[in-house]
CSV table of C-alpha atoms in Angstrom, one decimal:
chain,number,residue,atom,x,y,z
K,4,UNK,CA,47.2,56.5,2.2
K,5,UNK,CA,49.4,56.4,5.3
K,6,UNK,CA,50.4,59.7,6.7
K,7,UNK,CA,54.0,61.0,7.0
K,8,UNK,CA,56.7,61.5,4.5
K,9,UNK,CA,56.7,58.9,1.7
K,10,UNK,CA,59.5,57.9,-0.6
K,11,UNK,CA,59.2,58.1,-4.3
K,12,UNK,CA,58.9,54.3,-4.4
K,13,UNK,CA,56.2,54.3,-1.8
K,14,UNK,CA,54.2,56.9,-3.6
K,15,UNK,CA,54.5,54.9,-6.8
K,16,UNK,CA,53.2,51.7,-5.0
K,17,UNK,CA,50.3,53.7,-3.6
K,18,UNK,CA,49.3,55.0,-7.0
K,19,UNK,CA,49.4,51.5,-8.5
K,20,UNK,CA,47.2,50.2,-5.6
K,21,UNK,CA,44.6,52.9,-6.3
K,22,UNK,CA,44.7,52.0,-10.0
K,23,UNK,CA,44.3,48.3,-9.2
K,24,UNK,CA,41.4,49.0,-6.8
K,25,UNK,CA,39.7,51.1,-9.4
K,26,UNK,CA,40.1,48.4,-12.0
K,27,UNK,CA,38.7,45.8,-9.6
K,28,UNK,CA,35.7,48.1,-8.9
K,29,UNK,CA,35.0,48.3,-12.6
K,30,UNK,CA,35.3,44.6,-13.4
K,31,UNK,CA,35.1,41.8,-10.8
K,32,UNK,CA,35.6,38.6,-12.8
K,33,UNK,CA,33.0,35.8,-12.8
K,34,UNK,CA,35.7,33.4,-11.7
K,35,UNK,CA,36.2,35.2,-8.4
K,36,UNK,CA,32.4,35.6,-8.0
K,37,UNK,CA,31.9,31.9,-8.6
K,38,UNK,CA,34.6,31.1,-6.1
K,39,UNK,CA,32.8,33.1,-3.4
K,40,UNK,CA,29.5,31.3,-4.3
K,41,UNK,CA,31.2,27.9,-3.9
K,42,UNK,CA,32.7,28.8,-0.6
K,43,UNK,CA,29.4,30.1,0.6
K,44,UNK,CA,27.7,26.8,-0.3
K,45,UNK,CA,30.4,24.8,1.5
K,46,UNK,CA,30.0,26.9,4.6
K,47,UNK,CA,26.2,26.5,4.5
K,48,UNK,CA,26.7,22.7,4.4
K,49,UNK,CA,29.2,22.8,7.2
K,50,UNK,CA,26.9,24.9,9.3
K,51,UNK,CA,24.0,22.5,8.7
K,52,UNK,CA,26.2,19.5,9.7
K,53,UNK,CA,27.3,21.1,12.9
K,54,UNK,CA,23.7,22.0,13.7
K,55,UNK,CA,22.7,18.3,13.2
K,56,UNK,CA,25.5,17.2,15.5
K,57,UNK,CA,24.3,19.6,18.2
K,58,UNK,CA,20.7,18.3,17.9
K,59,UNK,CA,21.9,14.7,18.1
K,60,UNK,CA,23.8,15.6,21.3
K,61,UNK,CA,20.7,17.0,22.9
K,62,UNK,CA,18.6,14.0,21.7
K,63,UNK,CA,21.0,11.5,23.1
K,64,UNK,CA,21.2,13.4,26.4
K,65,UNK,CA,17.4,13.5,26.7
K,66,UNK,CA,17.0,9.8,26.1
K,67,UNK,CA,19.7,8.7,28.5
K,68,UNK,CA,21.0,11.0,31.2
K,69,UNK,CA,17.9,13.2,31.5
K,70,UNK,CA,15.8,10.1,32.1
K,71,UNK,CA,18.2,8.1,34.2
K,72,UNK,CA,19.4,11.0,36.5
K,73,UNK,CA,16.9,13.9,36.1
K,74,UNK,CA,17.9,15.5,39.4
K,75,UNK,CA,21.5,15.9,38.3
K,76,UNK,CA,21.0,16.2,34.6
K,77,UNK,CA,18.3,18.9,34.4
K,78,UNK,CA,20.5,21.8,35.5
K,79,UNK,CA,23.2,20.7,33.0
K,80,UNK,CA,20.6,20.4,30.3
K,81,UNK,CA,19.1,23.8,30.9
K,82,UNK,CA,22.6,25.5,30.8
K,83,UNK,CA,23.3,23.8,27.4
K,84,UNK,CA,19.9,25.0,26.1
K,85,UNK,CA,20.8,28.5,27.3
K,86,UNK,CA,24.0,28.3,25.1
K,87,UNK,CA,21.9,27.2,22.2
K,88,UNK,CA,19.5,30.1,22.6
K,89,UNK,CA,22.4,32.7,22.9
K,90,UNK,CA,23.9,31.4,19.6
K,91,UNK,CA,20.6,31.4,17.9
K,92,UNK,CA,19.9,35.0,18.8
K,93,UNK,CA,23.0,36.1,16.9
K,94,UNK,CA,22.2,33.7,14.0
K,95,UNK,CA,18.8,35.3,13.5
K,96,UNK,CA,20.3,38.8,13.7
K,97,UNK,CA,22.7,37.9,10.8
K,98,UNK,CA,19.8,36.3,8.8
K,99,UNK,CA,18.0,39.6,8.9
K,100,UNK,CA,21.1,41.3,7.4
K,101,UNK,CA,21.2,38.7,4.7
K,102,UNK,CA,17.6,39.4,3.8
K,103,UNK,CA,18.4,43.0,3.4
K,104,UNK,CA,21.3,42.1,1.1
K,105,UNK,CA,18.9,39.9,-0.9
K,106,UNK,CA,16.5,42.7,-1.3
K,107,UNK,CA,19.2,45.3,-2.3
K,108,UNK,CA,20.8,42.7,-4.6
K,109,UNK,CA,17.5,42.2,-6.6
K,110,UNK,CA,17.0,38.6,-5.4
K,111,UNK,CA,18.5,35.4,-6.8
K,112,UNK,CA,19.4,34.5,-10.3
K,113,UNK,CA,18.0,31.0,-11.0
K,114,UNK,CA,20.8,30.2,-13.4
K,115,UNK,CA,23.7,31.0,-11.1
K,116,UNK,CA,22.0,30.4,-7.8
K,117,UNK,CA,23.6,33.6,-6.7
K,118,UNK,CA,22.3,37.2,-6.2
K,119,UNK,CA,21.5,39.0,-9.4
K,120,UNK,CA,23.7,42.0,-8.3
K,121,UNK,CA,26.4,39.7,-6.9
K,122,UNK,CA,29.1,41.9,-8.3
K,123,UNK,CA,27.8,45.1,-6.8
K,124,UNK,CA,30.5,46.9,-4.9
K,125,UNK,CA,28.3,49.5,-3.1
K,126,UNK,CA,25.6,47.6,-1.3
K,127,UNK,CA,27.8,45.9,1.3
K,128,UNK,CA,29.9,49.0,2.2
K,129,UNK,CA,26.9,51.2,2.2
K,130,UNK,CA,24.9,49.1,4.7
K,131,UNK,CA,27.7,47.7,6.9
K,132,UNK,CA,30.1,50.7,7.0
K,133,UNK,CA,28.3,53.8,6.0
K,134,UNK,CA,25.1,53.0,7.9
K,135,UNK,CA,27.0,51.5,10.8
K,136,UNK,CA,25.4,48.0,10.6
K,137,UNK,CA,28.8,46.4,10.7
K,138,UNK,CA,29.7,48.1,13.9
K,139,UNK,CA,26.5,46.8,15.5
K,140,UNK,CA,27.2,43.3,14.2
K,141,UNK,CA,30.8,43.5,15.7
K,142,UNK,CA,29.3,44.4,19.1
K,143,UNK,CA,26.8,41.6,18.9
K,144,UNK,CA,29.5,39.1,18.1
K,145,UNK,CA,31.6,40.2,21.0
K,146,UNK,CA,28.6,40.1,23.3
K,147,UNK,CA,27.6,36.6,22.2
K,148,UNK,CA,31.1,35.4,22.7
K,149,UNK,CA,31.2,36.7,26.3
K,150,UNK,CA,27.8,35.2,27.1
K,151,UNK,CA,28.9,31.8,25.8
K,152,UNK,CA,32.2,32.0,27.8
K,153,UNK,CA,30.3,32.9,30.9
K,154,UNK,CA,28.6,29.6,30.9
K,155,UNK,CA,31.9,27.8,31.3
K,156,UNK,CA,33.9,27.6,34.6
K,157,UNK,CA,37.1,29.6,35.1
K,158,UNK,CA,39.4,26.7,34.2
K,159,UNK,CA,37.6,26.0,30.9
K,160,UNK,CA,37.6,29.7,30.0
K,161,UNK,CA,41.4,29.6,30.2
K,162,UNK,CA,41.7,26.7,27.8
K,163,UNK,CA,38.8,27.1,25.4
K,164,UNK,CA,39.3,28.8,22.0
K,165,UNK,CA,36.1,29.8,20.3
K,166,UNK,CA,36.1,30.5,16.6
K,167,UNK,CA,33.6,33.3,17.1
K,168,UNK,CA,35.5,36.6,17.2
K,169,UNK,CA,35.3,40.1,15.8
K,170,UNK,CA,38.5,42.1,16.6
K,171,UNK,CA,39.8,45.2,14.8
K,172,UNK,CA,43.1,44.6,13.1
K,173,UNK,CA,46.2,45.7,15.1
K,174,UNK,CA,47.6,47.4,12.0
K,175,UNK,CA,45.6,48.9,9.1
K,176,UNK,CA,45.0,46.7,6.1
K,177,UNK,CA,45.0,48.7,2.9
K,178,UNK,CA,44.0,51.7,4.9
K,179,UNK,CA,41.2,49.8,6.6
K,180,UNK,CA,41.4,50.1,10.4
K,181,UNK,CA,38.2,48.4,11.7
K,182,UNK,CA,36.8,44.9,11.6
K,183,UNK,CA,33.8,46.1,9.6
K,184,UNK,CA,35.9,47.9,7.0
K,185,UNK,CA,38.2,44.9,6.5
K,186,UNK,CA,35.2,42.5,5.9
K,187,UNK,CA,32.6,44.8,4.3
K,188,UNK,CA,34.5,47.9,3.2
K,189,UNK,CA,35.2,49.5,-0.1
K,190,UNK,CA,35.7,47.1,-3.0
K,191,UNK,CA,33.7,44.2,-1.4
K,192,UNK,CA,31.4,42.5,-3.9
K,193,UNK,CA,27.9,41.7,-2.5
K,194,UNK,CA,28.4,37.9,-2.9
K,195,UNK,CA,31.7,38.1,-0.9
K,196,UNK,CA,29.8,40.0,1.9
K,197,UNK,CA,27.2,37.2,1.9
K,198,UNK,CA,29.9,34.6,2.2
K,199,UNK,CA,31.5,36.5,5.1
K,200,UNK,CA,28.1,36.5,6.9
K,201,UNK,CA,27.7,32.7,6.3
K,202,UNK,CA,31.2,32.2,7.6
K,203,UNK,CA,30.3,34.1,10.8
K,204,UNK,CA,27.2,31.9,11.1
K,205,UNK,CA,29.4,28.8,10.8
K,206,UNK,CA,31.6,30.2,13.5
K,207,UNK,CA,28.5,30.7,15.7
K,208,UNK,CA,27.5,27.0,15.2
K,209,UNK,CA,31.0,25.8,16.0
K,210,UNK,CA,31.2,27.9,19.1
K,211,UNK,CA,27.8,26.7,20.2
K,212,UNK,CA,28.8,23.0,19.6
K,213,UNK,CA,32.0,23.5,21.6
K,214,UNK,CA,30.2,25.0,24.6
K,215,UNK,CA,27.3,22.6,24.5
K,216,UNK,CA,29.7,19.6,24.4
K,217,UNK,CA,31.6,20.9,27.4
K,218,UNK,CA,28.5,21.5,29.4
K,219,UNK,CA,26.8,18.2,28.6
K,220,UNK,CA,30.1,16.4,29.1
K,221,UNK,CA,30.1,17.4,32.8
K,222,UNK,CA,27.7,14.5,33.4
K,223,UNK,CA,30.4,12.1,32.4
K,224,UNK,CA,33.2,13.6,34.4
K,225,UNK,CA,34.5,11.6,37.3
K,226,UNK,CA,32.6,12.4,40.5
K,227,UNK,CA,34.8,10.4,42.8
K,228,UNK,CA,38.2,11.4,44.0
K,229,UNK,CA,40.6,9.0,42.2
K,230,UNK,CA,43.7,8.8,44.3
K,231,UNK,CA,44.9,5.2,43.8
K,232,UNK,CA,46.1,3.7,40.6
K,233,UNK,CA,47.0,0.2,39.4
K,234,UNK,CA,48.0,-1.4,36.1
K,235,UNK,CA,45.6,-4.1,35.0
K,236,UNK,CA,45.9,-6.8,32.4
K,237,UNK,CA,42.8,-8.7,31.4
K,238,UNK,CA,42.7,-11.5,28.9
K,239,UNK,CA,39.4,-13.0,27.6
K,240,UNK,CA,40.8,-16.5,28.1
K,241,UNK,CA,43.9,-18.1,29.5
K,242,UNK,CA,43.5,-21.1,27.2
K,243,UNK,CA,44.9,-20.6,23.7
K,244,UNK,CA,45.3,-23.3,21.0
K,245,UNK,CA,48.2,-23.3,18.6
K,246,UNK,CA,47.6,-20.7,15.8
K,247,UNK,CA,45.2,-18.6,17.8
K,248,UNK,CA,46.6,-15.2,18.9
K,249,UNK,CA,46.8,-14.5,22.6
K,250,UNK,CA,45.1,-11.2,23.3
K,251,UNK,CA,45.0,-9.1,26.5
K,252,UNK,CA,44.0,-5.6,27.4
K,253,UNK,CA,46.5,-3.6,29.4
K,254,UNK,CA,45.3,-0.4,31.0
K,255,UNK,CA,45.5,1.9,34.0
K,256,UNK,CA,42.6,1.8,36.6
K,257,UNK,CA,42.0,4.0,39.5
K,258,UNK,CA,39.7,4.1,42.6
K,259,UNK,CA,38.9,6.3,45.6
K,260,UNK,CA,40.7,4.9,48.6
K,261,UNK,CA,38.5,6.9,51.0
K,262,UNK,CA,35.2,5.4,49.9
K,263,UNK,CA,34.1,1.8,49.3
K,264,UNK,CA,31.8,1.1,46.3
K,265,UNK,CA,29.0,-1.5,46.6
K,266,UNK,CA,29.8,-4.3,44.2
K,267,UNK,CA,27.3,-7.1,43.6
K,268,UNK,CA,27.1,-10.2,41.4
K,269,UNK,CA,23.8,-12.0,41.0
K,270,UNK,CA,22.2,-10.0,43.8
K,271,UNK,CA,24.9,-10.9,46.3
K,272,UNK,CA,27.5,-8.4,47.7
K,273,UNK,CA,31.1,-9.1,47.2
K,274,UNK,CA,33.8,-8.7,49.8
K,275,UNK,CA,36.1,-5.7,49.1
K,276,UNK,CA,39.9,-5.4,49.1
K,277,UNK,CA,41.6,-2.2,48.1
K,278,UNK,CA,38.4,-1.0,46.4
K,279,UNK,CA,38.1,-4.2,44.4
K,280,UNK,CA,35.4,-6.9,44.8
K,281,UNK,CA,36.5,-10.5,45.0
K,282,UNK,CA,34.1,-12.9,43.2
K,283,UNK,CA,34.3,-16.5,44.1
K,284,UNK,CA,31.9,-19.3,43.0
K,285,UNK,CA,31.9,-23.1,43.4
K,286,UNK,CA,32.4,-25.2,40.3
K,287,UNK,CA,30.5,-28.4,41.0
K,288,UNK,CA,28.8,-28.5,37.7
K,289,UNK,CA,30.2,-28.8,34.2
K,290,UNK,CA,29.2,-26.3,31.5
K,291,UNK,CA,29.7,-22.8,30.3
K,292,UNK,CA,28.6,-20.1,32.7
K,293,UNK,CA,28.2,-16.3,32.4
K,294,UNK,CA,28.0,-13.5,34.9
K,295,UNK,CA,28.2,-9.7,35.2
K,296,UNK,CA,28.7,-7.4,38.1
K,297,UNK,CA,27.4,-4.0,39.1
K,298,UNK,CA,29.4,-1.3,40.9
K,299,UNK,CA,27.5,1.4,42.8
K,300,UNK,CA,29.5,4.5,43.6
K,301,UNK,CA,28.5,7.5,45.7
K,302,UNK,CA,28.9,10.8,43.9
K,303,UNK,CA,30.3,14.0,45.3
K,304,UNK,CA,26.8,15.5,45.3
K,305,UNK,CA,25.4,12.6,47.5
K,306,UNK,CA,23.7,10.8,44.7
K,307,UNK,CA,24.7,7.3,43.5
K,308,UNK,CA,25.7,6.1,40.1
K,309,UNK,CA,25.7,2.4,39.0
K,310,UNK,CA,28.1,0.8,36.5
K,311,UNK,CA,27.6,-2.6,34.9
K,312,UNK,CA,30.5,-4.8,33.8
K,313,UNK,CA,30.5,-6.5,30.4
K,314,UNK,CA,29.2,-10.1,30.5
K,315,UNK,CA,32.0,-12.5,31.6
K,316,UNK,CA,32.1,-16.2,30.5
K,317,UNK,CA,33.9,-19.2,32.0
K,318,UNK,CA,33.8,-22.9,31.4
K,319,UNK,CA,33.8,-25.7,34.0
K,320,UNK,CA,35.1,-29.0,32.6
K,321,UNK,CA,35.6,-32.4,34.3
K,322,UNK,CA,39.2,-33.3,34.9
K,323,UNK,CA,40.3,-35.7,32.1
K,324,UNK,CA,43.2,-37.2,30.3
K,325,UNK,CA,43.2,-37.8,26.5
K,326,UNK,CA,45.1,-41.0,25.5
K,327,UNK,CA,45.7,-41.5,21.8
K,328,UNK,CA,46.9,-44.9,20.6
K,329,UNK,CA,49.4,-44.8,17.8
K,330,UNK,CA,48.7,-48.2,16.2
K,331,UNK,CA,45.1,-48.9,17.1
K,332,UNK,CA,43.1,-46.2,15.3
K,333,UNK,CA,40.8,-48.5,13.4
K,334,UNK,CA,37.3,-48.2,11.9
K,335,UNK,CA,35.5,-51.4,10.9
K,336,UNK,CA,33.3,-51.7,7.9
K,337,UNK,CA,29.7,-52.6,8.4
K,338,UNK,CA,29.3,-51.6,12.1
K,339,UNK,CA,28.7,-48.2,13.8
K,340,UNK,CA,32.0,-47.0,15.2
K,341,UNK,CA,31.4,-44.8,18.2
K,342,UNK,CA,33.8,-41.8,18.6
K,343,UNK,CA,34.1,-39.3,21.5
K,344,UNK,CA,35.6,-36.0,20.6
K,345,UNK,CA,36.5,-33.1,22.9
K,346,UNK,CA,39.0,-30.3,23.1
K,347,UNK,CA,40.2,-29.0,26.4
K,348,UNK,CA,39.0,-25.4,27.0
K,349,UNK,CA,36.6,-25.4,24.1
K,350,UNK,CA,32.8,-26.0,24.7
K,351,UNK,CA,31.6,-29.2,22.9
K,352,UNK,CA,28.9,-27.2,21.1
K,353,UNK,CA,31.6,-25.1,19.5
K,354,UNK,CA,33.3,-28.1,17.8
K,355,UNK,CA,32.9,-28.8,14.1
K,356,UNK,CA,33.6,-32.4,13.0
K,357,UNK,CA,34.0,-33.8,9.4
K,358,UNK,CA,35.7,-36.7,7.8
K,359,UNK,CA,36.9,-38.2,4.5
K,360,UNK,CA,36.7,-41.9,3.7
K,361,UNK,CA,33.4,-42.3,5.5
K,362,UNK,CA,30.6,-40.4,7.2
K,363,UNK,CA,30.3,-39.1,10.7
K,364,UNK,CA,27.2,-38.0,12.6
K,365,UNK,CA,26.5,-36.8,16.1
K,366,UNK,CA,26.8,-33.7,18.4
K,367,UNK,CA,28.0,-32.5,21.8
K,368,UNK,CA,31.1,-34.7,21.7
K,369,UNK,CA,29.4,-38.0,20.8
K,370,UNK,CA,29.6,-39.3,17.2
K,371,UNK,CA,29.2,-42.4,15.1
K,372,UNK,CA,31.4,-43.2,12.1
K,373,UNK,CA,30.4,-45.5,9.2
K,374,UNK,CA,32.9,-46.7,6.6
K,375,UNK,CA,32.4,-48.9,3.5
K,376,UNK,CA,35.8,-49.7,2.0
K,377,UNK,CA,39.2,-50.7,3.3
K,378,UNK,CA,42.0,-48.1,3.3
K,379,UNK,CA,42.3,-44.9,5.4
K,380,UNK,CA,39.9,-42.3,6.8
K,381,UNK,CA,40.6,-38.9,8.3
K,382,UNK,CA,38.6,-37.2,11.0
K,383,UNK,CA,39.0,-33.4,11.1
K,384,UNK,CA,38.1,-31.4,14.1
K,385,UNK,CA,37.6,-27.6,14.0
K,386,UNK,CA,36.4,-25.1,16.6
K,387,UNK,CA,34.8,-21.8,16.7
K,388,UNK,CA,37.4,-19.9,18.7
K,389,UNK,CA,35.8,-16.5,18.3
K,390,UNK,CA,32.5,-15.3,16.8
K,391,UNK,CA,32.6,-16.0,13.1
K,392,UNK,CA,36.2,-17.5,13.3
K,393,UNK,CA,36.6,-21.3,12.9
K,394,UNK,CA,40.0,-22.9,13.1
K,395,UNK,CA,41.2,-26.5,12.5
K,396,UNK,CA,42.6,-27.9,15.8
K,397,UNK,CA,43.3,-31.5,14.8
K,398,UNK,CA,43.2,-34.2,12.1
K,399,UNK,CA,43.4,-37.9,13.0
K,400,UNK,CA,44.0,-40.7,10.6
K,401,UNK,CA,42.3,-44.1,11.0
K,402,UNK,CA,42.8,-47.4,9.2
K,403,UNK,CA,39.6,-48.9,7.7
K,404,UNK,CA,39.5,-52.7,8.0
K,405,UNK,CA,37.0,-55.5,7.5
K,406,UNK,CA,35.6,-57.2,10.6
K,407,UNK,CA,37.7,-60.2,11.5
K,408,UNK,CA,36.6,-63.6,10.3
K,409,UNK,CA,34.3,-65.4,12.8
K,410,UNK,CA,35.0,-68.9,14.1
K,411,UNK,CA,32.6,-71.7,13.0
K,412,UNK,CA,31.2,-73.8,15.8
K,413,UNK,CA,28.9,-76.7,16.3
K,414,UNK,CA,27.5,-77.6,19.7
K,415,UNK,CA,29.8,-74.8,21.0
K,416,UNK,CA,33.0,-76.5,19.7
K,417,UNK,CA,35.2,-75.9,16.7
K,418,UNK,CA,36.9,-79.3,17.0
K,419,UNK,CA,37.8,-82.2,19.3
K,420,UNK,CA,35.8,-84.9,20.9
K,421,UNK,CA,32.1,-84.8,21.7
K,422,UNK,CA,29.6,-87.4,22.8
K,423,UNK,CA,27.4,-88.8,20.0
K,424,UNK,CA,24.4,-87.9,22.1
K,425,UNK,CA,25.5,-84.2,22.2
K,426,UNK,CA,26.1,-84.2,18.4
K,427,UNK,CA,22.7,-85.7,17.7
K,428,UNK,CA,21.0,-83.1,19.9
K,429,UNK,CA,22.3,-80.1,17.9
K,430,UNK,CA,20.9,-78.8,14.6
K,431,UNK,CA,22.8,-75.5,13.8
K,432,UNK,CA,26.2,-74.4,12.7
K,433,UNK,CA,27.1,-70.9,14.1
K,434,UNK,CA,29.7,-68.2,13.1
K,435,UNK,CA,31.0,-66.6,16.4
K,436,UNK,CA,33.1,-63.5,16.6
K,437,UNK,CA,35.5,-64.0,19.5
K,438,UNK,CA,37.1,-61.1,21.3
K,439,UNK,CA,35.4,-58.4,19.1
K,440,UNK,CA,33.9,-55.5,21.0
K,441,UNK,CA,31.4,-54.4,18.4
K,442,UNK,CA,27.9,-55.7,18.1
K,443,UNK,CA,28.4,-57.6,14.8
K,444,UNK,CA,26.8,-60.8,13.8
K,445,UNK,CA,27.6,-63.3,11.0
K,446,UNK,CA,25.1,-65.7,9.5
K,447,UNK,CA,26.1,-69.1,8.0
K,448,UNK,CA,24.8,-69.3,4.5
K,449,UNK,CA,25.9,-72.9,3.5
K,450,UNK,CA,28.0,-75.8,4.6
K,451,UNK,CA,28.9,-79.4,3.9
K,452,UNK,CA,28.6,-82.4,6.3
K,453,UNK,CA,30.9,-85.4,6.0
K,454,UNK,CA,30.2,-88.4,8.2
K,455,UNK,CA,32.9,-91.2,8.4
K,456,UNK,CA,31.9,-94.3,10.4
K,457,UNK,CA,34.4,-96.9,11.2
K,458,UNK,CA,34.7,-99.6,8.4
K,459,UNK,CA,32.1,-97.7,6.3
K,460,UNK,CA,32.1,-95.4,3.3
K,461,UNK,CA,32.0,-91.6,4.1
K,462,UNK,CA,28.7,-89.8,3.6
K,463,UNK,CA,28.9,-86.3,2.1
K,464,UNK,CA,25.9,-83.9,2.2
K,465,UNK,CA,25.4,-80.1,1.5
K,466,UNK,CA,22.7,-77.6,2.6
K,467,UNK,CA,22.0,-73.9,2.6
K,468,UNK,CA,21.6,-71.8,5.7
K,469,UNK,CA,23.0,-72.8,9.1
K,470,UNK,CA,20.5,-75.6,9.9
K,471,UNK,CA,21.0,-79.3,9.4
K,472,UNK,CA,18.8,-80.7,6.6
K,473,UNK,CA,16.6,-83.7,7.1
K,474,UNK,CA,19.1,-86.0,5.3
K,475,UNK,CA,21.8,-84.7,7.6
K,476,UNK,CA,19.8,-85.4,10.7
K,477,UNK,CA,19.1,-89.0,9.4
K,478,UNK,CA,22.7,-89.6,8.7
K,479,UNK,CA,23.8,-88.3,12.2
K,480,UNK,CA,21.2,-90.5,13.8
K,481,UNK,CA,23.3,-93.6,12.9
K,482,UNK,CA,26.7,-92.4,14.4
K,483,UNK,CA,28.3,-94.0,17.3
K,484,UNK,CA,31.6,-93.9,19.2
K,485,UNK,CA,34.5,-93.5,16.9
K,486,UNK,CA,32.5,-91.8,14.1
K,487,UNK,CA,34.0,-88.7,12.5
K,488,UNK,CA,31.7,-85.7,11.9
K,489,UNK,CA,33.2,-83.0,9.8
K,490,UNK,CA,31.6,-79.7,8.8
K,491,UNK,CA,33.4,-78.3,5.8
K,492,UNK,CA,33.0,-75.6,3.1
K,493,UNK,CA,31.4,-73.3,5.7
K,494,UNK,CA,30.5,-69.9,4.3
K,495,UNK,CA,29.1,-67.0,6.4
K,496,UNK,CA,28.0,-63.3,5.6
K,497,UNK,CA,28.6,-60.5,8.0
K,498,UNK,CA,27.4,-56.9,8.4
K,499,UNK,CA,29.7,-55.7,5.6
K,500,UNK,CA,27.9,-58.1,3.1
K,501,UNK,CA,31.1,-60.0,2.2
K,502,UNK,CA,31.2,-63.8,2.1
K,503,UNK,CA,33.7,-65.4,4.4
K,504,UNK,CA,35.0,-69.0,4.1
K,505,UNK,CA,35.3,-70.2,7.6
K,506,UNK,CA,37.3,-72.9,9.4
K,507,UNK,CA,36.2,-76.6,9.2
K,508,UNK,CA,34.8,-78.3,12.3
K,509,UNK,CA,36.2,-81.8,12.9
K,510,UNK,CA,34.5,-83.7,15.8
K,511,UNK,CA,35.1,-87.3,17.0
K,512,UNK,CA,32.1,-89.0,18.7
K,513,UNK,CA,32.7,-90.9,21.9
């Protein structure tokens, strides 16, 4: 109890505390013991995770920095390894204390996974306080902390806070005045003492990880004197279609005004202005082009470090104007309808084209449309505006029509006068498409021939195909000036397969 004159109330509180301590010594509940076991397991897992993180740090450093810049990285690596060795020495020391606890605690109970004598209140105080092992551990912890701190520079030592510590309490706690008494003194169950040791090991690993990260991190610290700053905005593209978000990165950049980095693109050095390289390239070819640059900077230790920019992409397109007629968007049945599709600022290979009311095939901006029935058709154009993101950028409606009727002709004429000799010299009726830009042909399938000579009865003959029959040739052989030759009931079939009734041809022989 505390010295000095005590009040009656204080004496009563002290007596109650002694009674409670005696009761706790006689019966530590399984609930409390299980809680310590659960905390111990959690700390063991945390310790293992931190250790894995440290090992991964070393592995990454060994595969990158140590291989790329061995001259500069080796001293840093060795210092980090020294921190690891210092921490491991204390960790092994504590493991030996744990082994002694296990021996004194009669080993582990397979049912609880905890020490058989986990509720023992004498083993931990006896070893750690009475035999002085706790004082030795306290000194070891303090020594380890100082060794780890000594690996850091003066500025870091002022800011770093290591979890590893072993300080005596400023005021006594329940009559306990030393670190070892507070953690392992009277009334401490053996399982609680084991948990405290595991907690110290976790603190060791956290302190080790903190120091190792700071040491290895020195390789990534700026080794140039950055004294000039500028705000920069960089957008992946200056061309944005409706519905696509405009995105740009805005950040602060800095450079050393007293030194000039070496900046190269494609093996060629770039001219510098205020520490920045200016990349200029001719655009005499169409297409999508990529490039990346390297920046070589001299370090404060005289070595050089090289940085590579992300791959940049730009597109060169031929100047063009897109004219869309409002009333002439027509597809014709039975013929291939050529269509050119492009979208300014989007590579042709990124376009996705589909249609309703027909079929469309092609690639790289050149397509062919085929339709089969009159009405309307819609061509939809989408584009891959970002990896995995496709957006519709336009839908165009077209009228679907049949090919216009051709004009029936004989001897190159659809009517009028023609010499009898010229009439007799021809043998075919043709269906001609006039003023139609598509390559479409009609075939005459049948027609009638009417021959009316002056002061004679008319002769009417029919045939299939577009060629005069023998009877028709014989009848035409007898015509002379003033005779009327009429081709009537002319039927032709075009690429769409439909039959067309064509105009009659009325010729007067002279």
